[in-house]
PDB file of C-alpha atoms in Angstrom:
ATOM      1  CA  UNK A   1      14.779 -28.659  41.805  1.00  0.00           C
ATOM      2  CA  UNK A   2      15.277 -25.171  40.396  1.00  0.00           C
ATOM      3  CA  UNK A   3      14.288 -22.101  42.422  1.00  0.00           C
ATOM      4  CA  UNK A   4      13.670 -18.751  40.696  1.00  0.00           C
ATOM      5  CA  UNK A   5      15.273 -15.729  42.298  1.00  0.00           C
ATOM      6  CA  UNK A   6      14.455 -12.737  40.099  1.00  0.00           C
ATOM      7  CA  UNK A   7      13.288 -11.804  36.636  1.00  0.00           C
ATOM      8  CA  UNK A   8      16.052 -10.738  34.243  1.00  0.00           C
ATOM      9  CA  UNK A   9      14.143 -10.041  31.049  1.00  0.00           C
ATOM     10  CA  UNK A  10      11.233 -10.834  28.770  1.00  0.00           C
ATOM     11  CA  UNK A  11      11.025 -11.956  25.158  1.00  0.00           C
ATOM     12  CA  UNK A  12       8.359 -12.862  22.626  1.00  0.00           C
ATOM     13  CA  UNK A  13       7.498 -16.223  24.164  1.00  0.00           C
ATOM     14  CA  UNK A  14       8.773 -16.228  27.701  1.00  0.00           C
ATOM     15  CA  UNK A  15      10.667 -14.824  30.644  1.00  0.00           C
ATOM     16  CA  UNK A  16      14.305 -15.206  31.711  1.00  0.00           C
ATOM     17  CA  UNK A  17      14.963 -15.587  35.426  1.00  0.00           C
ATOM     18  CA  UNK A  18      18.021 -15.780  37.626  1.00  0.00           C
ATOM     19  CA  UNK A  19      17.746 -19.110  39.413  1.00  0.00           C
ATOM     20  CA  UNK A  20      19.646 -21.580  41.552  1.00  0.00           C
ATOM     21  CA  UNK A  21      19.361 -25.235  42.481  1.00  0.00           C
ATOM     22  CA  UNK A  22      18.022 -25.904  45.963  1.00  0.00           C
ATOM     23  CA  UNK A  23      19.721 -29.316  45.889  1.00  0.00           C
ATOM     24  CA  UNK A  24      23.197 -28.020  45.012  1.00  0.00           C
ATOM     25  CA  UNK A  25      25.872 -27.684  47.665  1.00  0.00           C
ATOM     26  CA  UNK A  26      27.033 -24.334  46.323  1.00  0.00           C
ATOM     27  CA  UNK A  27      25.076 -21.182  45.612  1.00  0.00           C
ATOM     28  CA  UNK A  28      25.958 -20.760  41.921  1.00  0.00           C
ATOM     29  CA  UNK A  29      23.310 -18.901  39.963  1.00  0.00           C
ATOM     30  CA  UNK A  30      21.982 -19.893  36.553  1.00  0.00           C
ATOM     31  CA  UNK A  31      19.620 -18.418  33.999  1.00  0.00           C
ATOM     32  CA  UNK A  32      16.276 -20.051  33.253  1.00  0.00           C
ATOM     33  CA  UNK A  33      14.336 -19.235  30.102  1.00  0.00           C
ATOM     34  CA  UNK A  34      10.693 -20.182  30.726  1.00  0.00           C
ATOM     35  CA  UNK A  35       8.783 -20.406  27.439  1.00  0.00           C
ATOM     36  CA  UNK A  36       4.992 -20.439  27.393  1.00  0.00           C
ATOM     37  CA  UNK A  37       4.217 -23.279  24.985  1.00  0.00           C
ATOM     38  CA  UNK A  38       0.623 -22.272  24.232  1.00  0.00           C
ATOM     39  CA  UNK A  39       1.806 -19.044  22.584  1.00  0.00           C
ATOM     40  CA  UNK A  40       3.423 -21.086  19.803  1.00  0.00           C
ATOM     41  CA  UNK A  41       1.385 -23.045  17.255  1.00  0.00           C
ATOM     42  CA  UNK A  42       2.411 -26.676  16.814  1.00  0.00           C
ATOM     43  CA  UNK A  43       3.078 -26.322  13.056  1.00  0.00           C
ATOM     44  CA  UNK A  44       5.005 -23.030  13.157  1.00  0.00           C
ATOM     45  CA  UNK A  45       8.680 -22.373  12.480  1.00  0.00           C
ATOM     46  CA  UNK A  46       8.938 -21.092  16.046  1.00  0.00           C
ATOM     47  CA  UNK A  47       7.770 -24.472  17.339  1.00  0.00           C
ATOM     48  CA  UNK A  48      10.453 -26.245  15.273  1.00  0.00           C
ATOM     49  CA  UNK A  49      13.113 -23.881  16.645  1.00  0.00           C
ATOM     50  CA  UNK A  50      11.862 -24.505  20.166  1.00  0.00           C
ATOM     51  CA  UNK A  51      12.269 -28.246  19.658  1.00  0.00           C
ATOM     52  CA  UNK A  52      15.674 -27.967  17.962  1.00  0.00           C
ATOM     53  CA  UNK A  53      17.495 -25.457  20.198  1.00  0.00           C
ATOM     54  CA  UNK A  54      17.866 -27.722  23.281  1.00  0.00           C
ATOM     55  CA  UNK A  55      19.233 -30.555  21.116  1.00  0.00           C
ATOM     56  CA  UNK A  56      21.788 -28.251  19.513  1.00  0.00           C
ATOM     57  CA  UNK A  57      22.850 -26.738  22.839  1.00  0.00           C
ATOM     58  CA  UNK A  58      23.393 -30.227  24.264  1.00  0.00           C
ATOM     59  CA  UNK A  59      25.579 -31.095  21.264  1.00  0.00           C
ATOM     60  CA  UNK A  60      27.654 -27.924  21.673  1.00  0.00           C
ATOM     61  CA  UNK A  61      28.158 -28.175  25.433  1.00  0.00           C
ATOM     62  CA  UNK A  62      31.910 -28.824  25.153  1.00  0.00           C
ATOM     63  CA  UNK A  63      32.881 -25.290  24.134  1.00  0.00           C
ATOM     64  CA  UNK A  64      33.650 -22.704  26.825  1.00  0.00           C
ATOM     65  CA  UNK A  65      32.559 -19.863  24.507  1.00  0.00           C
ATOM     66  CA  UNK A  66      29.069 -21.253  23.890  1.00  0.00           C
ATOM     67  CA  UNK A  67      26.215 -20.822  26.343  1.00  0.00           C
ATOM     68  CA  UNK A  68      25.915 -24.126  28.183  1.00  0.00           C
ATOM     69  CA  UNK A  69      22.558 -25.812  28.641  1.00  0.00           C
ATOM     70  CA  UNK A  70      22.532 -27.381  32.119  1.00  0.00           C
ATOM     71  CA  UNK A  71      19.036 -28.871  32.188  1.00  0.00           C
ATOM     72  CA  UNK A  72      15.606 -28.879  30.561  1.00  0.00           C
ATOM     73  CA  UNK A  73      12.303 -29.098  32.402  1.00  0.00           C
ATOM     74  CA  UNK A  74       8.869 -29.302  30.816  1.00  0.00           C
ATOM     75  CA  UNK A  75       5.347 -29.207  32.176  1.00  0.00           C
ATOM     76  CA  UNK A  76       1.924 -28.774  30.592  1.00  0.00           C
ATOM     77  CA  UNK A  77       2.366 -25.052  30.032  1.00  0.00           C
ATOM     78  CA  UNK A  78       6.087 -24.223  29.962  1.00  0.00           C
ATOM     79  CA  UNK A  79       9.433 -25.357  28.650  1.00  0.00           C
ATOM     80  CA  UNK A  80      12.251 -24.315  31.017  1.00  0.00           C
ATOM     81  CA  UNK A  81      15.845 -24.119  29.734  1.00  0.00           C
ATOM     82  CA  UNK A  82      18.478 -23.756  32.475  1.00  0.00           C
ATOM     83  CA  UNK A  83      21.704 -22.244  31.123  1.00  0.00           C
ATOM     84  CA  UNK A  84      24.819 -20.376  32.193  1.00  0.00           C
ATOM     85  CA  UNK A  85      24.080 -17.026  33.782  1.00  0.00           C
ATOM     86  CA  UNK A  86      25.701 -14.244  31.750  1.00  0.00           C
ATOM     87  CA  UNK A  87      25.463 -11.172  33.953  1.00  0.00           C
ATOM     88  CA  UNK A  88      28.265  -9.315  32.186  1.00  0.00           C
ATOM     89  CA  UNK A  89      25.888  -7.899  29.576  1.00  0.00           C
ATOM     90  CA  UNK A  90      26.012  -8.427  25.822  1.00  0.00           C
ATOM     91  CA  UNK A  91      28.045  -7.054  22.934  1.00  0.00           C
ATOM     92  CA  UNK A  92      25.106  -4.962  21.738  1.00  0.00           C
ATOM     93  CA  UNK A  93      25.383  -2.850  24.897  1.00  0.00           C
ATOM     94  CA  UNK A  94      29.055  -2.269  24.140  1.00  0.00           C
ATOM     95  CA  UNK A  95      28.689  -1.297  20.467  1.00  0.00           C
ATOM     96  CA  UNK A  96      25.364   0.587  20.541  1.00  0.00           C
ATOM     97  CA  UNK A  97      26.998   3.786  21.756  1.00  0.00           C
ATOM     98  CA  UNK A  98      29.064   3.992  18.560  1.00  0.00           C
ATOM     99  CA  UNK A  99      32.323   3.899  20.513  1.00  0.00           C
ATOM    100  CA  UNK A 100      35.224   2.318  18.661  1.00  0.00           C
ATOM    101  CA  UNK A 101      37.244  -0.568  20.106  1.00  0.00           C
ATOM    102  CA  UNK A 102      41.019  -0.699  20.107  1.00  0.00           C
ATOM    103  CA  UNK A 103      42.369  -3.437  17.849  1.00  0.00           C
ATOM    104  CA  UNK A 104      43.629  -5.567  20.767  1.00  0.00           C
ATOM    105  CA  UNK A 105      40.236  -5.355  22.494  1.00  0.00           C
ATOM    106  CA  UNK A 106      38.401  -6.210  19.264  1.00  0.00           C
ATOM    107  CA  UNK A 107      40.789  -9.112  18.604  1.00  0.00           C
ATOM    108  CA  UNK A 108      40.113 -10.630  22.042  1.00  0.00           C
ATOM    109  CA  UNK A 109      36.369 -10.621  21.368  1.00  0.00           C
ATOM    110  CA  UNK A 110      36.614 -11.839  17.775  1.00  0.00           C
ATOM    111  CA  UNK A 111      38.935 -14.715  18.709  1.00  0.00           C
ATOM    112  CA  UNK A 112      36.449 -15.988  21.298  1.00  0.00           C
ATOM    113  CA  UNK A 113      33.536 -15.556  18.894  1.00  0.00           C
ATOM    114  CA  UNK A 114      35.348 -17.392  16.090  1.00  0.00           C
ATOM    115  CA  UNK A 115      36.360 -20.155  18.522  1.00  0.00           C
ATOM    116  CA  UNK A 116      32.652 -20.677  19.233  1.00  0.00           C
ATOM    117  CA  UNK A 117      31.701 -20.529  15.541  1.00  0.00           C
ATOM    118  CA  UNK A 118      34.507 -22.900  14.513  1.00  0.00           C
ATOM    119  CA  UNK A 119      33.343 -25.383  17.177  1.00  0.00           C
ATOM    120  CA  UNK A 120      29.790 -25.203  15.810  1.00  0.00           C
ATOM    121  CA  UNK A 121      30.970 -25.735  12.242  1.00  0.00           C
ATOM    122  CA  UNK A 122      33.125 -28.725  13.169  1.00  0.00           C
ATOM    123  CA  UNK A 123      29.991 -30.389  14.549  1.00  0.00           C
ATOM    124  CA  UNK A 124      27.899 -29.496  11.490  1.00  0.00           C
ATOM    125  CA  UNK A 125      25.912 -26.639  13.037  1.00  0.00           C
ATOM    126  CA  UNK A 126      25.437 -23.176  11.520  1.00  0.00           C
ATOM    127  CA  UNK A 127      24.166 -20.516  13.943  1.00  0.00           C
ATOM    128  CA  UNK A 128      22.607 -18.308  11.206  1.00  0.00           C
ATOM    129  CA  UNK A 129      21.883 -15.336  13.481  1.00  0.00           C
ATOM    130  CA  UNK A 130      25.265 -14.051  14.640  1.00  0.00           C
ATOM    131  CA  UNK A 131      24.748 -10.517  15.971  1.00  0.00           C
ATOM    132  CA  UNK A 132      25.877  -8.490  19.009  1.00  0.00           C
ATOM    133  CA  UNK A 133      22.641  -9.229  20.887  1.00  0.00           C
ATOM    134  CA  UNK A 134      23.531 -12.938  20.869  1.00  0.00           C
ATOM    135  CA  UNK A 135      27.093 -12.426  22.100  1.00  0.00           C
ATOM    136  CA  UNK A 136      26.948 -12.502  25.902  1.00  0.00           C
ATOM    137  CA  UNK A 137      29.572 -12.163  28.640  1.00  0.00           C
ATOM    138  CA  UNK A 138      29.741 -13.914  31.994  1.00  0.00           C
ATOM    139  CA  UNK A 139      30.865 -12.301  35.239  1.00  0.00           C
ATOM    140  CA  UNK A 140      34.524 -13.015  34.360  1.00  0.00           C
ATOM    141  CA  UNK A 141      34.153 -11.311  30.980  1.00  0.00           C
ATOM    142  CA  UNK A 142      34.293 -14.549  28.981  1.00  0.00           C
ATOM    143  CA  UNK A 143      32.268 -14.518  25.767  1.00  0.00           C
ATOM    144  CA  UNK A 144      29.324 -16.902  25.381  1.00  0.00           C
ATOM    145  CA  UNK A 145      27.554 -17.319  22.043  1.00  0.00           C
ATOM    146  CA  UNK A 146      23.815 -17.699  22.669  1.00  0.00           C
ATOM    147  CA  UNK A 147      20.377 -18.038  21.036  1.00  0.00           C
ATOM    148  CA  UNK A 148      20.491 -21.035  18.715  1.00  0.00           C
ATOM    149  CA  UNK A 149      16.815 -20.721  17.760  1.00  0.00           C
ATOM    150  CA  UNK A 150      17.711 -20.198  14.077  1.00  0.00           C
ATOM    151  CA  UNK A 151      20.552 -22.745  14.027  1.00  0.00           C
ATOM    152  CA  UNK A 152      20.537 -25.513  11.454  1.00  0.00           C
ATOM    153  CA  UNK A 153      22.477 -28.682  10.766  1.00  0.00           C
ATOM    154  CA  UNK A 154      24.402 -28.736   7.489  1.00  0.00           C
ATOM    155  CA  UNK A 155      26.681 -31.127   5.639  1.00  0.00           C
ATOM    156  CA  UNK A 156      24.437 -33.444   3.660  1.00  0.00           C
ATOM    157  CA  UNK A 157      22.921 -30.532   1.744  1.00  0.00           C
ATOM    158  CA  UNK A 158      23.152 -26.753   1.664  1.00  0.00           C
ATOM    159  CA  UNK A 159      20.800 -24.642   3.736  1.00  0.00           C
ATOM    160  CA  UNK A 160      18.113 -22.262   2.529  1.00  0.00           C
ATOM    161  CA  UNK A 161      15.520 -19.887   3.947  1.00  0.00           C
ATOM    162  CA  UNK A 162      15.836 -16.231   4.872  1.00  0.00           C
ATOM    163  CA  UNK A 163      16.896 -15.952   8.509  1.00  0.00           C
ATOM    164  CA  UNK A 164      19.082 -13.442  10.316  1.00  0.00           C
ATOM    165  CA  UNK A 165      19.085  -9.726  11.091  1.00  0.00           C
ATOM    166  CA  UNK A 166      19.310  -6.909   8.475  1.00  0.00           C
ATOM    167  CA  UNK A 167      22.753  -5.437   9.277  1.00  0.00           C
ATOM    168  CA  UNK A 168      24.408  -8.829   9.727  1.00  0.00           C
ATOM    169  CA  UNK A 169      22.800 -11.207   7.231  1.00  0.00           C
ATOM    170  CA  UNK A 170      24.949 -12.490   4.344  1.00  0.00           C
ATOM    171  CA  UNK A 171      23.950 -11.561   0.764  1.00  0.00           C
ATOM    172  CA  UNK A 172      23.542 -15.170  -0.372  1.00  0.00           C
ATOM    173  CA  UNK A 173      20.800 -15.589   2.265  1.00  0.00           C
ATOM    174  CA  UNK A 174      18.882 -12.601   0.875  1.00  0.00           C
ATOM    175  CA  UNK A 175      19.238 -13.857  -2.697  1.00  0.00           C
ATOM    176  CA  UNK A 176      17.078 -16.827  -1.756  1.00  0.00           C
ATOM    177  CA  UNK A 177      19.684 -19.314  -2.925  1.00  0.00           C
ATOM    178  CA  UNK A 178      21.198 -22.239  -1.070  1.00  0.00           C
ATOM    179  CA  UNK A 179      24.062 -21.313   1.217  1.00  0.00           C
ATOM    180  CA  UNK A 180      26.570 -22.868   3.604  1.00  0.00           C
ATOM    181  CA  UNK A 181      27.960 -22.257   7.086  1.00  0.00           C
ATOM    182  CA  UNK A 182      30.096 -19.319   5.923  1.00  0.00           C
ATOM    183  CA  UNK A 183      27.069 -17.068   6.472  1.00  0.00           C
ATOM    184  CA  UNK A 184      28.267 -17.025  10.100  1.00  0.00           C
ATOM    185  CA  UNK A 185      31.688 -15.751   9.002  1.00  0.00           C
ATOM    186  CA  UNK A 186      30.105 -12.849   7.103  1.00  0.00           C
ATOM    187  CA  UNK A 187      28.040 -11.877  10.165  1.00  0.00           C
ATOM    188  CA  UNK A 188      31.085 -12.051  12.442  1.00  0.00           C
ATOM    189  CA  UNK A 189      32.962  -9.855   9.961  1.00  0.00           C
ATOM    190  CA  UNK A 190      30.217  -7.241  10.196  1.00  0.00           C
ATOM    191  CA  UNK A 191      30.557  -7.330  13.982  1.00  0.00           C
ATOM    192  CA  UNK A 192      34.315  -6.776  13.674  1.00  0.00           C
ATOM    193  CA  UNK A 193      33.729  -3.837  11.313  1.00  0.00           C
ATOM    194  CA  UNK A 194      31.319  -2.250  13.795  1.00  0.00           C
ATOM    195  CA  UNK A 195      33.755  -2.724  16.684  1.00  0.00           C
ATOM    196  CA  UNK A 196      36.541  -0.967  14.748  1.00  0.00           C
ATOM    197  CA  UNK A 197      34.444   1.692  12.987  1.00  0.00           C
ATOM    198  CA  UNK A 198      31.540   2.360  15.344  1.00  0.00           C
ATOM    199  CA  UNK A 199      29.111   2.007  12.413  1.00  0.00           C
ATOM    200  CA  UNK A 200      27.953  -0.941  10.275  1.00  0.00           C
ATOM    201  CA  UNK A 201      29.411  -1.442   6.776  1.00  0.00           C
ATOM    202  CA  UNK A 202      25.977  -1.677   5.123  1.00  0.00           C
ATOM    203  CA  UNK A 203      22.899   0.262   6.181  1.00  0.00           C
ATOM    204  CA  UNK A 204      19.939   2.238   4.875  1.00  0.00           C
ATOM    205  CA  UNK A 205      16.748   3.987   5.927  1.00  0.00           C
ATOM    206  CA  UNK A 206      14.881   0.886   7.020  1.00  0.00           C
ATOM    207  CA  UNK A 207      15.323  -2.870   6.482  1.00  0.00           C
ATOM    208  CA  UNK A 208      14.602  -2.823   2.721  1.00  0.00           C
ATOM    209  CA  UNK A 209      17.360  -0.299   1.981  1.00  0.00           C
ATOM    210  CA  UNK A 210      19.730  -2.101   4.322  1.00  0.00           C
ATOM    211  CA  UNK A 211      19.080  -5.372   2.480  1.00  0.00           C
ATOM    212  CA  UNK A 212      19.818  -3.635  -0.833  1.00  0.00           C
ATOM    213  CA  UNK A 213      23.124  -2.357   0.563  1.00  0.00           C
ATOM    214  CA  UNK A 214      24.010  -5.861   1.778  1.00  0.00           C
ATOM    215  CA  UNK A 215      23.240  -7.328  -1.651  1.00  0.00           C
ATOM    216  CA  UNK A 216      25.537  -4.772  -3.325  1.00  0.00           C
ATOM    217  CA  UNK A 217      28.208  -5.668  -0.741  1.00  0.00           C
ATOM    218  CA  UNK A 218      30.285  -2.614  -1.616  1.00  0.00           C
ATOM    219  CA  UNK A 219      32.730  -2.769   1.296  1.00  0.00           C
ATOM    220  CA  UNK A 220      34.376   0.586   2.002  1.00  0.00           C
ATOM    221  CA  UNK A 221      36.893   1.859   4.543  1.00  0.00           C
ATOM    222  CA  UNK A 222      36.209   5.606   4.936  1.00  0.00           C
ATOM    223  CA  UNK A 223      39.615   7.263   5.543  1.00  0.00           C
ATOM    224  CA  UNK A 224      38.294   9.466   8.323  1.00  0.00           C
ATOM    225  CA  UNK A 225      37.233   6.388  10.297  1.00  0.00           C
ATOM    226  CA  UNK A 226      39.854   3.841   9.253  1.00  0.00           C
ATOM    227  CA  UNK A 227      42.937   6.072   9.242  1.00  0.00           C
ATOM    228  CA  UNK A 228      44.239   4.452  12.422  1.00  0.00           C
ATOM    229  CA  UNK A 229      43.123   0.896  11.609  1.00  0.00           C
ATOM    230  CA  UNK A 230      45.918  -1.482  10.593  1.00  0.00           C
ATOM    231  CA  UNK A 231      46.300  -3.055   7.173  1.00  0.00           C
ATOM    232  CA  UNK A 232      46.094  -6.493   8.825  1.00  0.00           C
ATOM    233  CA  UNK A 233      42.672  -5.720  10.285  1.00  0.00           C
ATOM    234  CA  UNK A 234      41.425  -4.439   6.934  1.00  0.00           C
ATOM    235  CA  UNK A 235      42.791  -7.546   5.210  1.00  0.00           C
ATOM    236  CA  UNK A 236      40.831  -9.756   7.610  1.00  0.00           C
ATOM    237  CA  UNK A 237      37.671  -7.713   7.077  1.00  0.00           C
ATOM    238  CA  UNK A 238      37.957  -8.089   3.293  1.00  0.00           C
ATOM    239  CA  UNK A 239      38.310 -11.852   3.666  1.00  0.00           C
ATOM    240  CA  UNK A 240      35.334 -12.165   6.021  1.00  0.00           C
ATOM    241  CA  UNK A 241      32.922  -9.688   4.397  1.00  0.00           C
ATOM    242  CA  UNK A 242      33.534 -11.209   0.969  1.00  0.00           C
ATOM    243  CA  UNK A 243      30.638 -11.599  -1.458  1.00  0.00           C
ATOM    244  CA  UNK A 244      32.368 -14.542  -3.199  1.00  0.00           C
ATOM    245  CA  UNK A 245      31.694 -17.376  -0.747  1.00  0.00           C
ATOM    246  CA  UNK A 246      34.453 -19.536  -2.247  1.00  0.00           C
ATOM    247  CA  UNK A 247      36.999 -16.827  -1.308  1.00  0.00           C
ATOM    248  CA  UNK A 248      35.522 -16.061   2.094  1.00  0.00           C
ATOM    249  CA  UNK A 249      37.644 -17.498   4.898  1.00  0.00           C
ATOM    250  CA  UNK A 250      36.388 -20.364   7.018  1.00  0.00           C
ATOM    251  CA  UNK A 251      36.123 -19.968  10.788  1.00  0.00           C
ATOM    252  CA  UNK A 252      39.249 -22.101  11.247  1.00  0.00           C
ATOM    253  CA  UNK A 253      41.218 -19.971   8.771  1.00  0.00           C
ATOM    254  CA  UNK A 254      40.240 -16.798  10.609  1.00  0.00           C
ATOM    255  CA  UNK A 255      41.679 -18.189  13.848  1.00  0.00           C
ATOM    256  CA  UNK A 256      45.012 -18.579  12.007  1.00  0.00           C
ATOM    257  CA  UNK A 257      44.987 -15.084  10.484  1.00  0.00           C
ATOM    258  CA  UNK A 258      47.979 -12.919  11.606  1.00  0.00           C
ATOM    259  CA  UNK A 259      45.716 -10.236  13.071  1.00  0.00           C
ATOM    260  CA  UNK A 260      44.117 -12.818  15.367  1.00  0.00           C
ATOM    261  CA  UNK A 261      47.315 -14.682  16.274  1.00  0.00           C
ATOM    262  CA  UNK A 262      49.026 -11.387  17.169  1.00  0.00           C
ATOM    263  CA  UNK A 263      46.095 -10.352  19.343  1.00  0.00           C
ATOM    264  CA  UNK A 264      45.552  -7.240  17.202  1.00  0.00           C
ATOM    265  CA  UNK A 265      49.033  -5.992  18.136  1.00  0.00           C
ATOM    266  CA  UNK A 266      50.057  -4.587  14.759  1.00  0.00           C
ATOM    267  CA  UNK A 267      52.302  -1.693  13.833  1.00  0.00           C
ATOM    268  CA  UNK A 268      51.142  -1.136  10.260  1.00  0.00           C
ATOM    269  CA  UNK A 269      48.641   1.596   9.491  1.00  0.00           C
ATOM    270  CA  UNK A 270      45.766   1.665   7.036  1.00  0.00           C
ATOM    271  CA  UNK A 271      46.820   1.592   3.404  1.00  0.00           C
TER     272      UNK A 271
END
């Protein structure tokens, strides 16, 4: 039996509450997303995502850096998803001010994010909407990748369909072609760029201009901003935000990159 304690936020289709189990011996809190089913038509993409997300979260429950689904309850009106409580905020809160991260701090976050993404990819799941809003932190500061509503299984065939968020979406998604799981690597690379620069690599006045900038994929490192950023960090950015998918690193390769393995502790300066 799950008892609601307080409302934490509202989305398009439901409300997120802090909750706890009345039957549990301890007083650990959880989050419960309560989704009003009648607001979603049975033949819509949103309905398919609603059906798929719990299955994917169950599959991914073995990774400490992925939001864990503890239980699912359903009644005539609502679907309730009980997950980890992440009361340490999200990455969007940390980057929205435009403040720049030190390389060691950025490396700690990226390593946890890529650990989550690599775990997904090993199990044949692409997240497809990697962005700061979906990168949460628990009370101990541990990263939890969340919101698998756009996730898709891959392996037998390539994926298609335009999903994602303007600043972070990979160019091959916008081109309307088939694509693979490396769209998540591109999005994570954009997050790394924002952490180090305080601004996104591709942007415009509105979504249409931003999409055009993403399609051009003209990656730049303005000297005024990147003067103090190491060559190793820039090398990793080039290999993540790479228009040629065949040359873009995989999630596993990123975890072995020198900038990650050194924890961002580099002595070289921007070239």
